Short mmCIF file of C-alpha atoms and ligand atoms in Angstrom, two decimals:
data_model
loop_
_atom_site.label_atom_id
_atom_site.label_comp_id
_atom_site.label_asym_id
_atom_site.label_seq_id
_atom_site.Cartn_x
_atom_site.Cartn_y
_atom_site.Cartn_z
CA UNK A 871 39.86 -59.92 -2.28
CA UNK A 872 41.08 -56.64 -3.81
CA UNK A 873 39.25 -57.59 -7.20
CA UNK A 874 35.86 -57.47 -5.36
CA UNK A 875 36.40 -54.50 -3.58
CA UNK A 876 37.63 -53.31 -7.26
CA UNK A 877 34.15 -54.72 -8.55
CA UNK A 878 32.29 -52.90 -5.93
CA UNK A 879 33.90 -49.39 -6.08
CA UNK A 880 32.48 -49.85 -9.89
CA UNK A 881 29.36 -50.84 -8.95
CA UNK A 882 29.38 -47.99 -6.56
CA UNK A 883 30.52 -45.23 -8.74
CA UNK A 884 28.57 -46.34 -11.47
CA UNK A 885 24.77 -46.90 -9.63
CA UNK A 886 22.00 -44.46 -10.19
CA UNK A 887 19.09 -43.98 -7.80
CA UNK A 888 16.05 -42.95 -9.77
CA UNK A 889 13.43 -42.90 -6.67
CA UNK A 890 13.84 -43.13 -2.74
CA UNK A 891 13.31 -47.25 -3.08
CA UNK A 892 16.81 -47.57 -4.97
CA UNK A 893 18.44 -45.25 -2.59
CA UNK A 894 17.73 -47.42 0.17
CA UNK A 895 18.72 -50.33 -1.53
CA UNK A 896 22.31 -48.59 -2.12
CA UNK A 897 22.50 -47.43 1.41
CA UNK A 898 21.84 -51.66 2.73
CA UNK A 899 24.23 -52.96 0.00
CA UNK A 900 27.10 -50.61 0.38
CA UNK A 901 26.95 -48.79 3.39
CA UNK A 902 24.91 -50.53 6.30
CA UNK A 903 27.08 -53.08 7.95
CA UNK A 904 25.03 -55.74 6.95
CA UNK A 905 25.87 -54.91 3.37
CA UNK A 906 28.43 -56.23 0.80
CA UNK A 907 30.97 -53.69 2.48
CA UNK A 908 30.45 -54.52 5.94
CA UNK A 909 30.91 -58.10 4.99
CA UNK A 910 34.11 -57.48 3.29
CA UNK A 911 35.30 -55.92 6.89
CA UNK A 912 34.45 -59.34 8.62
CA UNK A 913 36.57 -61.38 6.39
CA UNK A 914 39.41 -58.62 6.63
CA UNK A 915 40.13 -60.46 9.79
CA UNK A 916 40.80 -63.21 7.95
CA UNK A 917 43.70 -61.95 5.71
CA UNK A 918 46.85 -62.81 6.52
CA UNK A 919 48.77 -59.90 8.38
CA UNK A 920 51.49 -58.90 5.57
CA UNK A 921 48.45 -58.58 3.20
CA UNK A 922 46.21 -56.83 5.91
CA UNK A 923 47.62 -53.13 5.67
CA UNK A 924 46.96 -53.02 1.70
CA UNK A 925 43.28 -54.35 1.56
CA UNK A 926 42.45 -52.83 4.44
CA UNK A 927 43.39 -49.41 2.68
CA UNK A 928 41.20 -50.16 -0.03
CA UNK A 929 38.59 -51.48 1.80
CA UNK A 930 38.49 -47.93 3.76
CA UNK A 931 38.52 -46.09 -0.07
CA UNK A 932 35.18 -48.09 -0.80
CA UNK A 933 33.53 -47.42 2.07
CA UNK A 934 34.55 -43.86 2.18
CA UNK A 935 33.50 -43.67 -1.60
CA UNK A 936 30.28 -45.49 -0.65
CA UNK A 937 29.05 -43.32 2.19
CA UNK A 938 30.24 -39.81 -0.49
CA UNK A 939 27.85 -41.39 -2.82
CA UNK A 940 25.01 -42.14 -1.03
CA UNK A 941 25.32 -38.22 0.17
CA UNK A 942 25.57 -37.50 -3.68
CA UNK A 943 22.79 -39.59 -4.99
CA UNK A 944 20.43 -38.36 -1.68
CA UNK A 945 20.97 -34.69 -2.77
CA UNK A 946 20.81 -35.42 -6.65
CA UNK A 947 17.06 -37.19 -5.75
CA UNK A 948 16.05 -34.24 -3.75
CA UNK A 949 17.02 -31.70 -6.17
CA UNK A 950 15.00 -33.71 -9.21
CA UNK A 951 11.71 -33.25 -9.99
CA UNK A 952 9.13 -35.90 -8.51
CA UNK A 953 8.19 -38.60 -10.67
CA UNK A 954 5.01 -38.64 -12.06
CA UNK A 955 3.87 -41.96 -9.59
CA UNK A 956 4.84 -39.24 -6.66
CA UNK A 957 2.21 -37.01 -7.84
CA UNK A 958 -1.21 -36.59 -6.34
CA UNK A 959 -3.34 -35.41 -9.12
CA UNK A 960 -6.41 -35.51 -6.54
CA UNK A 961 -4.80 -32.91 -4.44
CA UNK A 962 -6.55 -29.42 -4.34
CA UNK A 963 -3.94 -27.04 -5.92
CA UNK A 964 -2.43 -24.21 -3.93
CA UNK A 965 -3.67 -20.96 -4.72
CA UNK A 966 -1.90 -18.09 -6.25
CA UNK A 967 -1.44 -14.97 -3.82
CA UNK A 968 -2.07 -12.27 -5.89
CA UNK A 969 -1.45 -8.86 -4.11
CA UNK A 970 -4.12 -5.91 -4.21
CA UNK A 971 -4.99 -2.17 -4.03
CA UNK A 972 -5.02 -0.89 -0.71
CA UNK A 973 -8.46 0.81 -0.08
CA UNK A 974 -7.49 4.31 -0.35
CA UNK A 975 -5.91 3.38 -3.82
CA UNK A 976 -9.30 1.88 -4.77
CA UNK A 977 -11.43 5.02 -3.20
CA UNK A 978 -8.76 7.49 -4.83
CA UNK A 979 -8.72 6.06 -8.38
CA UNK A 980 -12.53 6.11 -8.18
CA UNK A 981 -12.95 9.68 -7.03
CA UNK A 982 -10.70 10.53 -10.50
CA UNK A 983 -12.96 8.64 -12.33
CA UNK A 984 -15.99 10.35 -11.38
CA UNK A 985 -14.34 13.72 -11.86
CA UNK A 986 -12.18 13.12 -14.73
CA UNK A 987 -15.48 12.49 -16.34
CA UNK A 988 -16.63 15.69 -15.46
CA UNK A 989 -13.62 17.14 -17.31
CA UNK A 990 -11.32 17.46 -14.26
CA UNK A 991 -7.26 17.18 -14.77
CA UNK A 992 -5.49 15.48 -12.12
CA UNK A 993 -2.34 17.28 -10.45
CA UNK A 994 0.04 16.84 -8.08
CA UNK A 995 1.92 19.27 -5.54
CA UNK A 996 5.17 19.09 -3.05
CA UNK A 997 4.40 17.52 0.20
CA UNK A 998 7.50 19.48 1.96
CA UNK A 999 5.97 22.68 1.31
CA UNK A 1000 6.57 26.55 2.37
CA UNK A 1001 4.64 28.69 4.19
CA UNK A 1002 3.57 30.73 1.39
CA UNK A 1003 1.93 27.62 -0.52
CA UNK A 1004 0.47 26.45 2.64
CA UNK A 1005 -0.86 29.17 4.53
CA UNK A 1006 -0.09 33.00 3.08
CA UNK A 1007 -1.45 32.64 -0.33
CA UNK A 1008 -4.41 31.08 0.79
CA UNK A 1009 -5.44 34.31 2.77
CA UNK A 1010 -4.31 33.04 6.04
CA UNK A 1011 -2.60 36.18 8.04
CA UNK A 1012 0.89 35.95 9.48
CA UNK A 1013 -0.01 35.30 13.34
CA UNK A 1014 -3.83 34.90 12.77
CA UNK A 1015 -4.78 32.31 15.17
CA UNK A 1016 -6.51 30.38 11.94
CA UNK A 1017 -3.25 28.72 11.49
CA UNK A 1018 -3.97 26.89 14.91
CA UNK A 1019 -6.60 25.25 13.08
CA UNK A 1020 -4.42 22.61 11.83
CA UNK A 1021 -1.28 21.66 13.62
CA UNK A 1022 1.70 21.79 11.58
CA UNK A 1023 4.80 19.60 11.55
CA UNK A 1024 7.72 22.17 10.51
CA UNK A 1025 10.45 20.66 8.89
CA UNK A 1026 12.46 23.80 9.02
CA UNK A 1027 11.92 27.61 10.43
CA UNK A 1028 12.39 30.61 8.74
CA UNK A 1029 16.21 31.60 9.12
CA UNK A 1030 18.14 28.40 8.55
CA UNK A 1031 18.67 28.44 4.99
CA UNK A 1032 15.52 29.56 3.93
CA UNK A 1033 13.71 32.62 4.00
CA UNK A 1034 10.09 31.33 5.22
CA UNK A 1035 9.13 28.08 7.35
CA UNK A 1036 9.13 25.03 5.39
CA UNK A 1037 6.60 22.39 6.63
CA UNK A 1038 4.82 19.50 5.97
CA UNK A 1039 1.54 20.39 3.98
CA UNK A 1040 -1.52 20.43 6.32
CA UNK A 1041 -3.57 19.94 3.49
CA UNK A 1042 -3.74 19.68 -0.47
CA UNK A 1043 -5.18 23.49 -0.95
CA UNK A 1044 -1.25 23.94 -1.71
CA UNK A 1045 -1.59 22.47 -4.98
CA UNK A 1046 -4.47 24.79 -5.78
CA UNK A 1047 -2.33 27.60 -5.31
CA UNK A 1048 0.53 25.97 -7.31
CA UNK A 1049 -2.16 25.35 -10.41
CA UNK A 1050 -3.23 28.91 -10.17
CA UNK A 1051 0.47 30.40 -10.30
CA UNK A 1052 1.16 28.16 -13.24
CA UNK A 1053 -1.72 28.30 -15.88
CA UNK A 1054 -4.27 30.76 -16.72
CA UNK A 1055 -7.97 29.92 -16.15
CA UNK A 1056 -10.09 27.92 -17.46
CA UNK A 1057 -8.76 25.14 -14.19
CA UNK A 1058 -10.45 22.46 -13.91
CA UNK A 1059 -8.32 19.78 -11.92
CA UNK A 1060 -8.50 17.43 -8.76
CA UNK A 1061 -5.27 16.94 -6.45
CA UNK A 1062 -5.34 13.89 -4.22
CA UNK A 1063 -2.05 13.65 -2.04
CA UNK A 1064 -1.28 12.78 1.51
CA UNK A 1065 -1.16 15.45 4.04
CA UNK A 1066 0.36 15.81 7.57
CA UNK A 1067 -0.80 17.10 11.10
CA UNK A 1068 0.52 17.09 14.17
CA UNK A 1069 -2.37 15.34 15.99
CA UNK A 1070 -2.88 11.86 18.73
CA UNK A 1071 -3.42 8.94 16.87
CA UNK A 1072 -6.91 7.07 17.57
CA UNK A 1073 -9.51 5.74 15.62
CA UNK A 1074 -10.68 9.20 14.23
CA UNK A 1075 -7.54 10.94 13.60
CA UNK A 1076 -3.78 10.27 12.66
CA UNK A 1077 -1.01 12.18 11.99
CA UNK A 1078 -0.87 11.46 8.14
CA UNK A 1079 -4.18 11.12 5.83
CA UNK A 1080 -5.30 11.75 2.39
CA UNK A 1081 -7.03 13.91 0.75
CA UNK A 1082 -8.40 14.92 -2.56
CA UNK A 1083 -8.44 19.06 -3.63
CA UNK A 1084 -10.91 20.31 -6.28
CA UNK A 1085 -10.74 23.37 -8.06
CA UNK A 1086 -12.47 24.78 -10.66
CA UNK A 1087 -11.73 28.63 -12.20
CA UNK A 1088 -13.55 30.04 -14.84
CA UNK A 1089 -15.90 32.79 -16.09
CA UNK A 1090 -18.74 32.64 -14.27
CA UNK A 1091 -18.84 29.96 -11.83
CA UNK A 1092 -21.16 30.27 -8.99
CA UNK A 1093 -22.02 28.27 -6.23
CA UNK A 1094 -24.66 26.41 -7.97
CA UNK A 1095 -21.81 24.68 -9.95
CA UNK A 1096 -20.42 23.61 -6.63
CA UNK A 1097 -23.22 22.11 -5.46
CA UNK A 1098 -23.84 20.28 -8.69
CA UNK A 1099 -20.78 18.89 -8.71
CA UNK A 1100 -20.57 17.35 -5.56
CA UNK A 1101 -24.37 15.98 -5.99
CA UNK A 1102 -23.20 14.25 -8.57
CA UNK A 1103 -20.18 12.95 -6.98
CA UNK A 1104 -22.15 11.59 -4.11
CA UNK A 1105 -25.05 9.55 -6.38
CA UNK A 1106 -21.79 8.31 -8.30
CA UNK A 1107 -20.00 7.53 -5.02
CA UNK A 1108 -22.64 6.04 -2.53
CA UNK A 1109 -25.52 5.26 -5.04
CA UNK A 1110 -29.23 7.21 -6.16
CA UNK A 1111 -30.03 6.69 -2.51
CA UNK A 1112 -27.39 8.78 -1.05
CA UNK A 1113 -28.14 12.58 0.32
CA UNK A 1114 -25.96 15.52 0.49
CA UNK A 1115 -26.10 18.55 2.64
CA UNK A 1116 -24.16 21.90 2.73
CA UNK A 1117 -23.53 23.64 6.03
CA UNK A 1118 -22.10 27.28 6.50
CA UNK A 1119 -18.84 27.46 7.74
CA UNK A 1120 -15.22 29.01 7.29
CA UNK A 1121 -12.15 28.54 5.93
CA UNK A 1122 -9.97 32.10 5.19
CA UNK A 1123 -9.16 30.64 0.97
CA UNK A 1124 -12.88 30.75 0.35
CA UNK A 1125 -16.19 33.22 0.65
CA UNK A 1126 -18.83 32.03 1.30
CA UNK A 1127 -17.43 28.48 2.68
CA UNK A 1128 -19.47 25.08 3.75
CA UNK A 1129 -19.04 21.92 5.01
CA UNK A 1130 -20.39 18.79 3.14
CA UNK A 1131 -22.51 16.27 4.68
CA UNK A 1132 -23.26 12.84 3.07
CA UNK A 1133 -26.46 11.26 4.38
CA UNK A 1134 -24.50 7.89 6.90
CA UNK A 1135 -24.80 4.88 4.77
CA UNK A 1136 -24.51 2.59 7.42
CA UNK A 1137 -27.27 2.92 9.80
CA UNK A 1138 -29.26 4.96 6.67
CA UNK A 1139 -29.74 7.79 8.89
CA UNK A 1140 -31.02 6.29 12.09
CA UNK A 1141 -27.70 6.80 14.08
CA UNK A 1142 -24.90 4.64 14.95
CA UNK A 1143 -21.45 5.41 15.92
CA UNK A 1144 -19.87 6.80 12.86
CA UNK A 1145 -22.08 9.33 12.01
CA UNK A 1146 -22.52 10.04 16.10
CA UNK A 1147 -26.04 9.81 15.93
CA UNK A 1148 -26.69 12.30 13.47
CA UNK A 1149 -27.11 10.47 10.45
CA UNK A 1150 -24.86 12.67 8.59
CA UNK A 1151 -20.93 12.26 7.92
CA UNK A 1152 -18.91 15.11 7.24
CA UNK A 1153 -16.63 14.44 4.10
CA UNK A 1154 -15.72 17.88 2.65
CA UNK A 1155 -14.93 21.61 3.18
CA UNK A 1156 -15.87 23.91 0.42
CA UNK A 1157 -16.52 26.76 -0.76
CA UNK A 1158 -16.33 29.89 -3.45
CA UNK A 1159 -12.49 30.83 -4.00
CA UNK A 1160 -11.69 33.92 -1.65
CA UNK A 1161 -10.86 37.24 -4.10
CA UNK A 1162 -7.34 37.64 -2.04
CA UNK A 1163 -6.75 34.20 -3.30
CA UNK A 1164 -7.37 34.96 -6.64
CA UNK A 1165 -5.22 37.68 -6.48
CA UNK A 1166 -2.15 35.91 -4.93
CA UNK A 1167 -2.08 34.11 -8.00
CA UNK A 1168 -2.46 36.90 -10.73
CA UNK A 1169 -5.86 36.34 -11.49
CA UNK A 1170 -8.57 38.90 -11.28
CA UNK A 1171 -11.45 38.28 -9.41
CA UNK A 1172 -13.69 40.89 -11.35
CA UNK A 1173 -13.22 38.53 -14.21
CA UNK A 1174 -13.05 35.00 -12.75
CA UNK A 1175 -14.34 33.12 -10.30
CA UNK A 1176 -14.19 29.61 -9.10
CA UNK A 1177 -15.28 27.13 -6.46
CA UNK A 1178 -12.77 24.40 -4.35
CA UNK A 1179 -13.59 21.60 -2.11
CA UNK A 1180 -11.07 19.31 -0.08
CA UNK A 1181 -11.94 15.94 0.65
CA UNK A 1182 -10.89 13.63 3.16
CA UNK A 1183 -9.89 10.26 1.59
CA UNK A 1184 -9.64 8.05 4.43
CA UNK A 1185 -13.54 9.79 5.60
CA UNK A 1186 -15.02 8.52 1.93
CA UNK A 1187 -13.59 5.11 2.33
CA UNK A 1188 -14.43 4.47 5.51
CA UNK A 1189 -18.16 5.47 4.80
CA UNK A 1190 -17.88 3.15 1.72
CA UNK A 1191 -16.44 -0.27 3.12
CA UNK A 1192 -17.86 0.78 6.62
CA UNK A 1193 -14.59 0.82 8.47
CA UNK A 1194 -14.56 2.10 11.87
CA UNK A 1195 -10.76 2.73 12.38
CA UNK A 1196 -8.56 4.92 10.73
CA UNK A 1197 -5.50 3.03 12.24
CA UNK A 1198 -6.50 -0.03 10.06
CA UNK A 1199 -5.43 1.97 7.13
CA UNK A 1200 -1.70 2.69 7.81
CA UNK A 1201 -1.04 -0.50 10.16
CA UNK A 1202 -0.32 -3.00 7.02
CA UNK A 1203 -2.34 -5.94 8.43
CA UNK A 1204 -2.54 -8.49 5.99
CA UNK A 1205 -5.78 -10.02 7.29
CA UNK A 1206 -7.35 -6.21 6.77
CA UNK A 1207 -6.23 -5.73 3.30
CA UNK A 1208 -6.77 -8.90 1.42
CA UNK A 1209 -9.99 -8.58 2.21
CA UNK A 1210 -10.15 -5.79 -0.61
CA UNK A 1211 -9.22 -8.83 -3.36
CA UNK A 1212 -11.91 -8.64 -6.00
CA UNK A 1213 -13.38 -5.46 -4.84
CA UNK A 1214 -13.78 -2.58 -6.68
N1 DAH B 1444 -8.22 22.61 3.03
C1 DAH B 1444 -9.39 22.35 4.33
C2 DAH B 1444 -8.74 21.17 5.81
O1 DAH B 1444 -7.95 20.72 5.14
C3 DAH B 1444 -10.33 21.84 3.08
C4 DAH B 1444 -10.93 22.45 2.31
C5 DAH B 1444 -12.16 23.23 2.81
C6 DAH B 1444 -10.14 22.41 1.13
C7 DAH B 1444 -12.59 24.39 1.77
C8 DAH B 1444 -10.99 23.74 0.27
C9 DAH B 1444 -12.08 24.18 0.67
O2 DAH B 1444 -10.33 23.42 -1.08
O3 DAH B 1444 -12.62 25.40 -0.29
O4 DAH B 1444 -9.40 21.46 6.61
#
């Protein structure tokens, strides 16, 4: 009997299970109670008492080895690639999940593309800004109510380690100042970036959003240049049928100032929620750079003039893709984001 046990042990150790059927055959033969090993246990009952202890011991070893081997073979089979017989070539493939650009990035890239072709370069500036670059240099007088036009998040108030208030920029106009400080005209640049305002979050407002600032300073730059530039932008961005209008407005850093509206593409001017039934949607503020702003940056307003504009990227995107809630941009819901796959 010991010889049979030994030969079964050799079989168990040498067994290879190429598929599930072979694995099951192994289980039935060496592990299940009705298999070869099970039979030996039955026979053990007949073995004379004096031999029982030794035979029982080797038989138990065989049982344990067979169980361990079954475990091992199962794991090996699970880890091994499926055999060709088990692959169903008629099944449709599982599509690869690829990422895509965020709609705000799509719009930002498009805006950059349009202005780059007009000779504008792209510049960047800090999001944590000092009072001078966000307000004072832009002709916001100290304690003037104009500062209240924008609800500011302050990072550090004057006195605590800094000689002026530090804040999260409320607009990208701070980069205008940084450009004019560091570069002599001609300057022709756009400056995209994130801005922050202490506002309640709703479908139409958020505490952070994105703008693109535009600045063109040179000799003899006039309002007509601003108009033509924006007109060209609208045709490129929204198509030949889009219309533009300028409304007189006020900003401390421009004189004269104007707000820019584009004809509502969602209702084609008939009136809808997005355009508040006016047929027009505001997309930017603009104007001729105020002489005081040029002076603050050591540019002579007698020699140079310039135009500037600040455009809301969310607004432009909402109009472009007919999105009616600003919050969708920052919620990161993949059901929303995936809709921009293959969109340009
Ligand atoms: N900074 C303004 C805002 O955030 C937008 C703006 C208006 C920017 C007129 C400009 C400009 O450059 O000329 O509301």
